[in-house]
mmCIF file of C-alpha atoms and ligand atoms in Angstrom:
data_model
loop_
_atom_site.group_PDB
_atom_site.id
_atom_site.type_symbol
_atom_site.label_atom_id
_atom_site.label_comp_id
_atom_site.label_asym_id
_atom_site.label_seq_id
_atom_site.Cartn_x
_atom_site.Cartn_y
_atom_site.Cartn_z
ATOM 1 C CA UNK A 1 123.699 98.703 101.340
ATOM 2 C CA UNK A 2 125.181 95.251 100.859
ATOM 3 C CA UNK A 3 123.387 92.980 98.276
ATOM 4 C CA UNK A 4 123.860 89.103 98.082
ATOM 5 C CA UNK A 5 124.037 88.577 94.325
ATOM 6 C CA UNK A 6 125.439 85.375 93.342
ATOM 7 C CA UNK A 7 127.283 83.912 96.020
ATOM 8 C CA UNK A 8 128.900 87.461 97.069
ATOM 9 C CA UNK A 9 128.408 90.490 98.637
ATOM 10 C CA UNK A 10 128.673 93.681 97.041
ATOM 11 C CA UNK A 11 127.711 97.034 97.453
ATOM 12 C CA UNK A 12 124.651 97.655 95.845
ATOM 13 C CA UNK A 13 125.993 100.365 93.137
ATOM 14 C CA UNK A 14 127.909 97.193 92.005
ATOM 15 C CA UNK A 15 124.618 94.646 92.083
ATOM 16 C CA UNK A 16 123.556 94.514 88.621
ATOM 17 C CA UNK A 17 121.878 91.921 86.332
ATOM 18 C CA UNK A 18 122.040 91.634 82.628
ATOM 19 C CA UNK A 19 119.076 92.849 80.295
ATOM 20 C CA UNK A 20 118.851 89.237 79.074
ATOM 21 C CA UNK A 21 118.099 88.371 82.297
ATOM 22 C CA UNK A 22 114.874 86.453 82.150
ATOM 23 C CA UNK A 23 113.112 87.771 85.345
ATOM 24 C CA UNK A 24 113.453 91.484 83.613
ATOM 25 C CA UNK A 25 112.537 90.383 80.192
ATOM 26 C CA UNK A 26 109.504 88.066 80.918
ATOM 27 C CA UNK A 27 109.058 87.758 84.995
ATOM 28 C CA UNK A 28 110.450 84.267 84.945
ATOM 29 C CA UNK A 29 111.558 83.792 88.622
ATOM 30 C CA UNK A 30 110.223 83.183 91.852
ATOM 31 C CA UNK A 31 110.866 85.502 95.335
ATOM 32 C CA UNK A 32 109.828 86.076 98.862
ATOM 33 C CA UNK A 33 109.392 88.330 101.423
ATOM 34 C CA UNK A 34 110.569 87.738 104.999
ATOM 35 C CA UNK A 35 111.146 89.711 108.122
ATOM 36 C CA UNK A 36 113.522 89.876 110.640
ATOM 37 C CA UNK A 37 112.346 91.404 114.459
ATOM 38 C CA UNK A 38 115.321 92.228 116.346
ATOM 39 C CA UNK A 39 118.252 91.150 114.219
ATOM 40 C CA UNK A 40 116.298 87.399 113.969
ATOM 41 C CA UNK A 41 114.478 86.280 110.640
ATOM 42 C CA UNK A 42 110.911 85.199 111.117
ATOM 43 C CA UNK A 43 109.729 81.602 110.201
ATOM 44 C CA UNK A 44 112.891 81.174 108.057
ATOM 45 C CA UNK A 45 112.228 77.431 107.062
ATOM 46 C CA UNK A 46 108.532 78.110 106.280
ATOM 47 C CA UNK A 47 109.611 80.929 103.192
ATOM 48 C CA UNK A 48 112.513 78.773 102.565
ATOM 49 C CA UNK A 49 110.176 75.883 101.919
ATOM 50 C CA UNK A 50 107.929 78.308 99.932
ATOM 51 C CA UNK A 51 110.232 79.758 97.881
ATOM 52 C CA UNK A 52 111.347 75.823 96.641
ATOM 53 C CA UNK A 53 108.611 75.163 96.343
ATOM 54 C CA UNK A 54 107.528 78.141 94.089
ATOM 55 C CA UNK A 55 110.863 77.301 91.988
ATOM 56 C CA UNK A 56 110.160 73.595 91.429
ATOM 57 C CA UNK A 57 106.398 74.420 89.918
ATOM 58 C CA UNK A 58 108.111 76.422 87.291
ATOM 59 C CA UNK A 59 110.929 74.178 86.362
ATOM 60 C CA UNK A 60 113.553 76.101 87.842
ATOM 61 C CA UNK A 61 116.279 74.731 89.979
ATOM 62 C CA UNK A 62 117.666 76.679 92.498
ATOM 63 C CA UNK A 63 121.279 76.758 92.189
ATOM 64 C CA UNK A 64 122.404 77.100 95.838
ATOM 65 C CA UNK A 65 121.121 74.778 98.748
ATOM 66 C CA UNK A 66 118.508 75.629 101.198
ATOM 67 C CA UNK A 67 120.928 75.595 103.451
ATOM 68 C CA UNK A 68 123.140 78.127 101.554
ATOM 69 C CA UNK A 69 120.174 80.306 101.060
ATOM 70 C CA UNK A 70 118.769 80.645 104.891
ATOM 71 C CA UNK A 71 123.170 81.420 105.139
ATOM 72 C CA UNK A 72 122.628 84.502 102.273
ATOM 73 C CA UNK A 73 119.597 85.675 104.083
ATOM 74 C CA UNK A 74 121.332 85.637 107.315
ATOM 75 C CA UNK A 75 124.443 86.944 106.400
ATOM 76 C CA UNK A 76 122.881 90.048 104.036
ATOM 77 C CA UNK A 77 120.951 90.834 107.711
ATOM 78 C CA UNK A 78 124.156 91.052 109.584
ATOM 79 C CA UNK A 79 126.059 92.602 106.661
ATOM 80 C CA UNK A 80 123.545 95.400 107.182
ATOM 81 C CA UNK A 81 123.510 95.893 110.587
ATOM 82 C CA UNK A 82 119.522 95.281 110.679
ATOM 83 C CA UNK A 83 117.530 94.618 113.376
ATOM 84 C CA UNK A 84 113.752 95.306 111.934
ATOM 85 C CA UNK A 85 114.191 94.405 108.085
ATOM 86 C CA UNK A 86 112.528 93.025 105.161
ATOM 87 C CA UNK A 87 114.121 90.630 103.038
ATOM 88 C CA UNK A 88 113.562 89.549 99.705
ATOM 89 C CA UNK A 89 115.721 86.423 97.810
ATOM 90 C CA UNK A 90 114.867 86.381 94.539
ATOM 91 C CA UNK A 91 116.165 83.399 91.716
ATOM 92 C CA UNK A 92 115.336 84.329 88.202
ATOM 93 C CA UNK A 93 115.623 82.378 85.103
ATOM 94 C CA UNK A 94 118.761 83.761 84.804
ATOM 95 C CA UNK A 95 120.375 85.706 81.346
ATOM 96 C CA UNK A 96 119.073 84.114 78.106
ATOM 97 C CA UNK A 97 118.539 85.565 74.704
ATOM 98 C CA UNK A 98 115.140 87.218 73.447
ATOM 99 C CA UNK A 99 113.162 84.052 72.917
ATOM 100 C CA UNK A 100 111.219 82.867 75.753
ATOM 101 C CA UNK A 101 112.805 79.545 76.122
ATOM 102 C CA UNK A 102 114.458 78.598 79.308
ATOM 103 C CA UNK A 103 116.790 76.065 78.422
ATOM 104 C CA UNK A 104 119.108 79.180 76.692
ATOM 105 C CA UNK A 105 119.379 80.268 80.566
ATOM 106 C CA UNK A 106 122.198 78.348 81.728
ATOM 107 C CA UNK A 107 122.267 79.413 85.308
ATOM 108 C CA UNK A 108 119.307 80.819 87.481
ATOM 109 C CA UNK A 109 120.471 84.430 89.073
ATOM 110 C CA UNK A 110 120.000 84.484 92.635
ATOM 111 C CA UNK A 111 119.610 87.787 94.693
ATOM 112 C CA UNK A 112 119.006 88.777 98.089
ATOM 113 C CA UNK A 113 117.784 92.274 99.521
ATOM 114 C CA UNK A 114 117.478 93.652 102.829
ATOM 115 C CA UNK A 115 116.186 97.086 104.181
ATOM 116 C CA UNK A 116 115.262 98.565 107.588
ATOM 117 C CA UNK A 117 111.637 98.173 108.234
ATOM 118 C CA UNK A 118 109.194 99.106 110.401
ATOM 119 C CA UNK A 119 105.065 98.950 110.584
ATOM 120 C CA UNK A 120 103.921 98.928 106.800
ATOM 121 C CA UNK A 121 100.582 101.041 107.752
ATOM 122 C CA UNK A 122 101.714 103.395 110.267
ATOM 123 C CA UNK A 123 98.339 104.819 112.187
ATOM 124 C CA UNK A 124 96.151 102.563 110.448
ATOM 125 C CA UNK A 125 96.946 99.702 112.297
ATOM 126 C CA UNK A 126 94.616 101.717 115.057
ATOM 127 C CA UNK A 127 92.247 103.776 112.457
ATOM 128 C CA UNK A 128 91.714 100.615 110.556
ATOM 129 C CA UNK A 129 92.551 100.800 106.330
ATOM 130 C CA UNK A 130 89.741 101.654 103.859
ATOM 131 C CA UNK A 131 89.576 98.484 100.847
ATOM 132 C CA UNK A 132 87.758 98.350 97.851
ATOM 133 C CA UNK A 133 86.887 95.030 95.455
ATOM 134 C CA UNK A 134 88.439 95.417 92.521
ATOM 135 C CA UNK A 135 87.598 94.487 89.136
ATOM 136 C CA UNK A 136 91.295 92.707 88.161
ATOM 137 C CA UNK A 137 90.800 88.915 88.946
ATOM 138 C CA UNK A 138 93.424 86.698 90.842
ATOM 139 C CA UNK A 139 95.471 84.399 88.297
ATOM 140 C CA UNK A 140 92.798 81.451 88.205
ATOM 141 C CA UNK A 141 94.107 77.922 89.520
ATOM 142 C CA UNK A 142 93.631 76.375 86.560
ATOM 143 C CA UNK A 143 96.779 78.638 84.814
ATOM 144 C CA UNK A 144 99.564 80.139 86.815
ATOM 145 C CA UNK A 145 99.215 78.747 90.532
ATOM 146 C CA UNK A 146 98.464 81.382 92.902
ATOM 147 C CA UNK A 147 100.664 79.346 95.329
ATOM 148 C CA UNK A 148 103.693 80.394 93.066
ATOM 149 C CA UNK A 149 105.242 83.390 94.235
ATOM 150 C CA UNK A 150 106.521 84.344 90.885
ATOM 151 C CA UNK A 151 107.839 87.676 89.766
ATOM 152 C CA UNK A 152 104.789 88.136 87.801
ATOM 153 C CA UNK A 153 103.240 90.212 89.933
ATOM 154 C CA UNK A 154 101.072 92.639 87.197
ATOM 155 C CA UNK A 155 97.756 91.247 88.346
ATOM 156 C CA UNK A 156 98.624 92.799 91.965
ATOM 157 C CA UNK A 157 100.207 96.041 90.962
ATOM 158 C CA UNK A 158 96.545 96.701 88.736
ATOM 159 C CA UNK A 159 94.854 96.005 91.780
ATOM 160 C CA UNK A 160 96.933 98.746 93.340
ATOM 161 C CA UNK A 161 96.643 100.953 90.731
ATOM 162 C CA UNK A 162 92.483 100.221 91.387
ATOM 163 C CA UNK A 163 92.733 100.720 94.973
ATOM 164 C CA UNK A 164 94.782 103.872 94.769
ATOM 165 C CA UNK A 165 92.465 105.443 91.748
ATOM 166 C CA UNK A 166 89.587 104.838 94.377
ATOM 167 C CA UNK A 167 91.514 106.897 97.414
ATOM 168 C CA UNK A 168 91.966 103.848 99.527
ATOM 169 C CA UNK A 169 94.751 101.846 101.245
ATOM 170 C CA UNK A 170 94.091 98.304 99.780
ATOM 171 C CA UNK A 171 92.356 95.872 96.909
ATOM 172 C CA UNK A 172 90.529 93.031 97.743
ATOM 173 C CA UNK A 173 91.159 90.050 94.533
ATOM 174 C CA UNK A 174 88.063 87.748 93.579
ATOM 175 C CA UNK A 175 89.186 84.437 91.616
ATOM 176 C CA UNK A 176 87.293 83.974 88.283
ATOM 177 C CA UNK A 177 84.634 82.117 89.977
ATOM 178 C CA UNK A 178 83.154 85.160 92.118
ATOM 179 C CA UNK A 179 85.258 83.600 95.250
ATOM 180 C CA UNK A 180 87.111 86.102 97.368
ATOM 181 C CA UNK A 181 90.689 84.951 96.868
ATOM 182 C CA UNK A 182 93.073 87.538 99.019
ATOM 183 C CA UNK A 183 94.024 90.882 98.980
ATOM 184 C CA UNK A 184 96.882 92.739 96.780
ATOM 185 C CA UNK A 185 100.168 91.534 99.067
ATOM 186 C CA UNK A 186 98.481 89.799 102.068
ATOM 187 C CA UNK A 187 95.656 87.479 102.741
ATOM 188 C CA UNK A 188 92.266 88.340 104.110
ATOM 189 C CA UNK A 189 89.960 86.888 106.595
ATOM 190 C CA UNK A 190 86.251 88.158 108.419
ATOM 191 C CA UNK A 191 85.110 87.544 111.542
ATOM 192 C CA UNK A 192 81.405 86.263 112.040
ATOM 193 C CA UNK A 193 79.638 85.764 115.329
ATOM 194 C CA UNK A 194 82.783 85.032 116.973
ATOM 195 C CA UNK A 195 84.039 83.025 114.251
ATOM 196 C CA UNK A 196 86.973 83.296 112.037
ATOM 197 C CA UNK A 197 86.754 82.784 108.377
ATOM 198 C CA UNK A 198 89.316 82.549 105.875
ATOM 199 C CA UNK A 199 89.010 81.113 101.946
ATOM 200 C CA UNK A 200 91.354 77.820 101.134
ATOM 201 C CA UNK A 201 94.421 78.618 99.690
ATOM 202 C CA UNK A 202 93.804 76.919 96.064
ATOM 203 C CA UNK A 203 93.044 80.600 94.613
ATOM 204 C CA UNK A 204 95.282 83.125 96.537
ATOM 205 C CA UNK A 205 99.271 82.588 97.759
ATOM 206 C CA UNK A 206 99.342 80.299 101.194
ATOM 207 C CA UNK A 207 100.868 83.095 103.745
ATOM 208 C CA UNK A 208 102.912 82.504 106.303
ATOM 209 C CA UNK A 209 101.093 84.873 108.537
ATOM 210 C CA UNK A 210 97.992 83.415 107.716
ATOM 211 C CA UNK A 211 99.504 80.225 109.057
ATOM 212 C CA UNK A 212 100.465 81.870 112.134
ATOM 213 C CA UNK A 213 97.864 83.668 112.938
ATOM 214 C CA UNK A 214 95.418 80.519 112.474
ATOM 215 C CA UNK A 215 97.605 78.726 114.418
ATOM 216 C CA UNK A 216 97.419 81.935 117.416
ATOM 217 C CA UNK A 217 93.403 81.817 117.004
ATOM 218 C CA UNK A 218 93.362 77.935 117.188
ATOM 219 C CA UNK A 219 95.439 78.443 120.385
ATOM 220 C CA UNK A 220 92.707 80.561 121.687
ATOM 221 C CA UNK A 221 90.215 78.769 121.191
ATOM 222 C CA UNK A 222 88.567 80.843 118.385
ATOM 223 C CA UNK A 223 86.178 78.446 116.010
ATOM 224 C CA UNK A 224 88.043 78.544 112.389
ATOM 225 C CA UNK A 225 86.151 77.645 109.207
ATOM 226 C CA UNK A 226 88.176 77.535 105.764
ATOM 227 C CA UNK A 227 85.421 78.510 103.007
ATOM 228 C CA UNK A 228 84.841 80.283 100.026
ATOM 229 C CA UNK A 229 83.699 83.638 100.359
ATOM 230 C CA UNK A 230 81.730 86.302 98.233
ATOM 231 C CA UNK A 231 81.178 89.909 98.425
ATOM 232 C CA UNK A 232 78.034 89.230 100.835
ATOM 233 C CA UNK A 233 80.714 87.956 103.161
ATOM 234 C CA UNK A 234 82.363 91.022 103.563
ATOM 235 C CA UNK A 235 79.829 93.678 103.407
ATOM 236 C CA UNK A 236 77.989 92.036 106.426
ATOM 237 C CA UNK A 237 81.192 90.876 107.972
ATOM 238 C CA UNK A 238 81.514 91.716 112.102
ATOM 239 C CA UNK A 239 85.616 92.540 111.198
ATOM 240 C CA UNK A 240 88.048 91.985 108.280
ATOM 241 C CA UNK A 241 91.623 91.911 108.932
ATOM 242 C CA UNK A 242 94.214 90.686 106.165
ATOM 243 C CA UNK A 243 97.488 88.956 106.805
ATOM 244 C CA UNK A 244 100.931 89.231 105.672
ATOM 245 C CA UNK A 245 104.571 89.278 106.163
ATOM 246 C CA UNK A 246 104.999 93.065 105.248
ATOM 247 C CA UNK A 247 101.279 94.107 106.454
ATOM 248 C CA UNK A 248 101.161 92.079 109.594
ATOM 249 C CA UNK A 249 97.615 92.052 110.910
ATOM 250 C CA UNK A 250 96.034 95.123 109.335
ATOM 251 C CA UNK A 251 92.430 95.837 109.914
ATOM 252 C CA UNK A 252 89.996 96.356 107.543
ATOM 253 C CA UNK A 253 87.198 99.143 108.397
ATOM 254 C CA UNK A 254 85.856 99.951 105.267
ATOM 255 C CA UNK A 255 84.912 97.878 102.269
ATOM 256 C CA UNK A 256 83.470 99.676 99.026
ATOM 257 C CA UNK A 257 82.523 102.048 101.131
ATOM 258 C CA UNK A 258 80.440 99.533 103.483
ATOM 259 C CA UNK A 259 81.751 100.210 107.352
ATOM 260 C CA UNK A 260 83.005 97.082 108.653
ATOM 261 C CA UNK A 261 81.539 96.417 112.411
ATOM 262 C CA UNK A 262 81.447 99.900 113.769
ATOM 263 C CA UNK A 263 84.176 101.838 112.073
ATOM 264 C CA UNK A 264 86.948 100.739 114.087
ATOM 265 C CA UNK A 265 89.297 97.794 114.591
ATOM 266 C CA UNK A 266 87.229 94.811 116.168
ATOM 267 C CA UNK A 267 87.719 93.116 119.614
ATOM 268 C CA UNK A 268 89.080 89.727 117.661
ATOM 269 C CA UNK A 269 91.339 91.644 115.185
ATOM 270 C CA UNK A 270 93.151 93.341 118.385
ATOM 271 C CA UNK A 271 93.186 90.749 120.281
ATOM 272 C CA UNK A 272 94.788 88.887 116.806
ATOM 273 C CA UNK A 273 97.330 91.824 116.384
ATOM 274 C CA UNK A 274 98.407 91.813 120.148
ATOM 275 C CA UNK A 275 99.256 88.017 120.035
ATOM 276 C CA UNK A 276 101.017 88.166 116.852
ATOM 277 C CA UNK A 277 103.089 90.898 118.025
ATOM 278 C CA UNK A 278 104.176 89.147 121.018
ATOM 279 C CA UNK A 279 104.856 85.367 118.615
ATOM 280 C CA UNK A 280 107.399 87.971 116.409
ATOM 281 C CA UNK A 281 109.386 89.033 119.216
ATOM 282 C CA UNK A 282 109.670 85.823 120.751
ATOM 283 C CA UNK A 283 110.242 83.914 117.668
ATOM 284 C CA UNK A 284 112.993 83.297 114.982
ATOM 285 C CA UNK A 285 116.300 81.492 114.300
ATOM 286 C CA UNK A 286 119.420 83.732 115.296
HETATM 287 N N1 PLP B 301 99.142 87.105 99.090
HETATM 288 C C1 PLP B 301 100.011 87.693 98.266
HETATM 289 C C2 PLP B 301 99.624 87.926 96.859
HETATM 290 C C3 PLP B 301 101.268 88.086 98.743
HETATM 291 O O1 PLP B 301 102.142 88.684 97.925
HETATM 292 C C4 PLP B 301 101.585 87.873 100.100
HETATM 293 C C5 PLP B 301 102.894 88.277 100.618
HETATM 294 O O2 PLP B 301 103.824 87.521 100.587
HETATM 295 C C6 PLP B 301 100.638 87.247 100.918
HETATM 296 C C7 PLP B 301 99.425 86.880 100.385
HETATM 297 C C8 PLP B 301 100.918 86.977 102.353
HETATM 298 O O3 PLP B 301 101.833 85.949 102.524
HETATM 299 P P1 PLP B 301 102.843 85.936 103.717
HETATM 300 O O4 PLP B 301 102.044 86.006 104.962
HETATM 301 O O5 PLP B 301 103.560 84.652 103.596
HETATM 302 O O6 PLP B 301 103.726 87.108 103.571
#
């Protein structure tokens, strides 16, 4: 495997980063996670944009252009010979000593990753996945922005560690206030007499394929409503599906034990899953 690790390629027995390096010792970075569908990345400028974004809201400039970072991406892809990947560029802090403060990191480390991928959930995608609420809350607004993609991702991985504790395939996150915010790596929505409802983005991370996939519903003229959401939501929800760049559409048929509709993926869901499938074949920059 080829890894992009500061404006070179190497093999990845030869990509390493220094203990000091702030985004092992305290999280301090920022990634993302994009695919590619037949050799072409997926809505490259949106997760370029997003991971800028996510760097500039914790003080950390990016070393290399945007331009010279959609060129890594690319050119780890082809370097790989991958068709159906997942890709993750990731800029830390960079090395530093023990203390916390950034200004001893002189310059930012930036990685990029790429491995053959195919359909995170396997048969679920037609048995629909089993979720539970979990007790760990979603970082609140009001501290670290959920919008910021940051490599402080501890709140998720206890959600996981909930989920997987209580047998099923993924957590549903609540914000501080009782709001549903998203789930542990994608973003959630339910489906209610025909139609689709999703929270804002101010307490979970704005997805891409939540973007797409509201812009696919709007396109079929599906009603959309953006609205905080509680438990009573979901529980009497006609369908749940979540969103995301490594999940896809994944349908939701079981929520704390609740059924979901009748058990099974919902008309709106498929018809959701079908359309997005045929947007990331057709789509993406070369
Ligand atoms: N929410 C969280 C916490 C995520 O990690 C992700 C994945 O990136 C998403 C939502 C979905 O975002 P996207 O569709 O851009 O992958």
């Amino acid at each position: 495997m080829i890894i992009y690790l500061d404006g070179r390629f190497v093999p990845e027995e030869e990509a390493k980063v220094s203990v000091f390096d702030h985004g092992l010792l305290y999280g301090d970075g920022v990634f993302e996670g994009i695919r590619a569908y037949n050799g072409r990345v997926f809505r490259l400028d949106e997760h370029i944009a997003r991971l800028y974004d996510s760097a500039k809201a914790i003080d950390l400039a990016v070393p290399i252009t945007r331009e010279e970072m959609a060129e890594a991406i690319k050119e780890t892809l082809r370097k790989n010979n991958l068709k159906d990947a997942y890709i993750r560029p990731i800029v830390t802090r960079g090395v530093g000593d023990l203390g916390l403060d950034p200004r001893k990191c002189e310059k930012p480390t930036v990685i990029v990753i790429a491995v053959t991928w195919g359909a995170m959930y396997g048969d679920l995608y037609e048995k629909g996945l089993r979720a539970v609420c979990v007790s760990v809350r979603r970082t609140p607004p009001e501290s670290m922005p959920p919008n910021v993609k940051s490599l402080n991702y501890l709140n998720n991985i206890l959600a996981k560690i909930e989920a997987n504790y209580r047998g099923v395939d993924e957590a549903i996150f609540f914000d501080t206030k009782g709001y549903i915010a998203e789930g542990s790596g994608d973003n959630i929505f339910v489906v209610k007499d025909g139609a689709i409802v999703t929270p804002p983005t101010l307490n979970n991370l704005r997805g891409i394929t939540r973007a797409v996939v509201l812009e696919i519903a709007e396109s079929m003229g599906i009603t959309l409503l953006e609205r905080n959401l509680g438990y009573f939501d979901l529980y009497t929800a006609d369908e749940v599906f979540v969103t995301g760049t490594a999940a896809e559409v994944g349908p939701i048929r079981e929520i704390d034990g609740r059924v979901i509709g009748n058990g099974k993926p919902g008309p709106v869901t498929r018809q959701l899953m079908a359309a997005f499938k045929t947007v990331t074949q057709k789509e993406g920059s070369p």
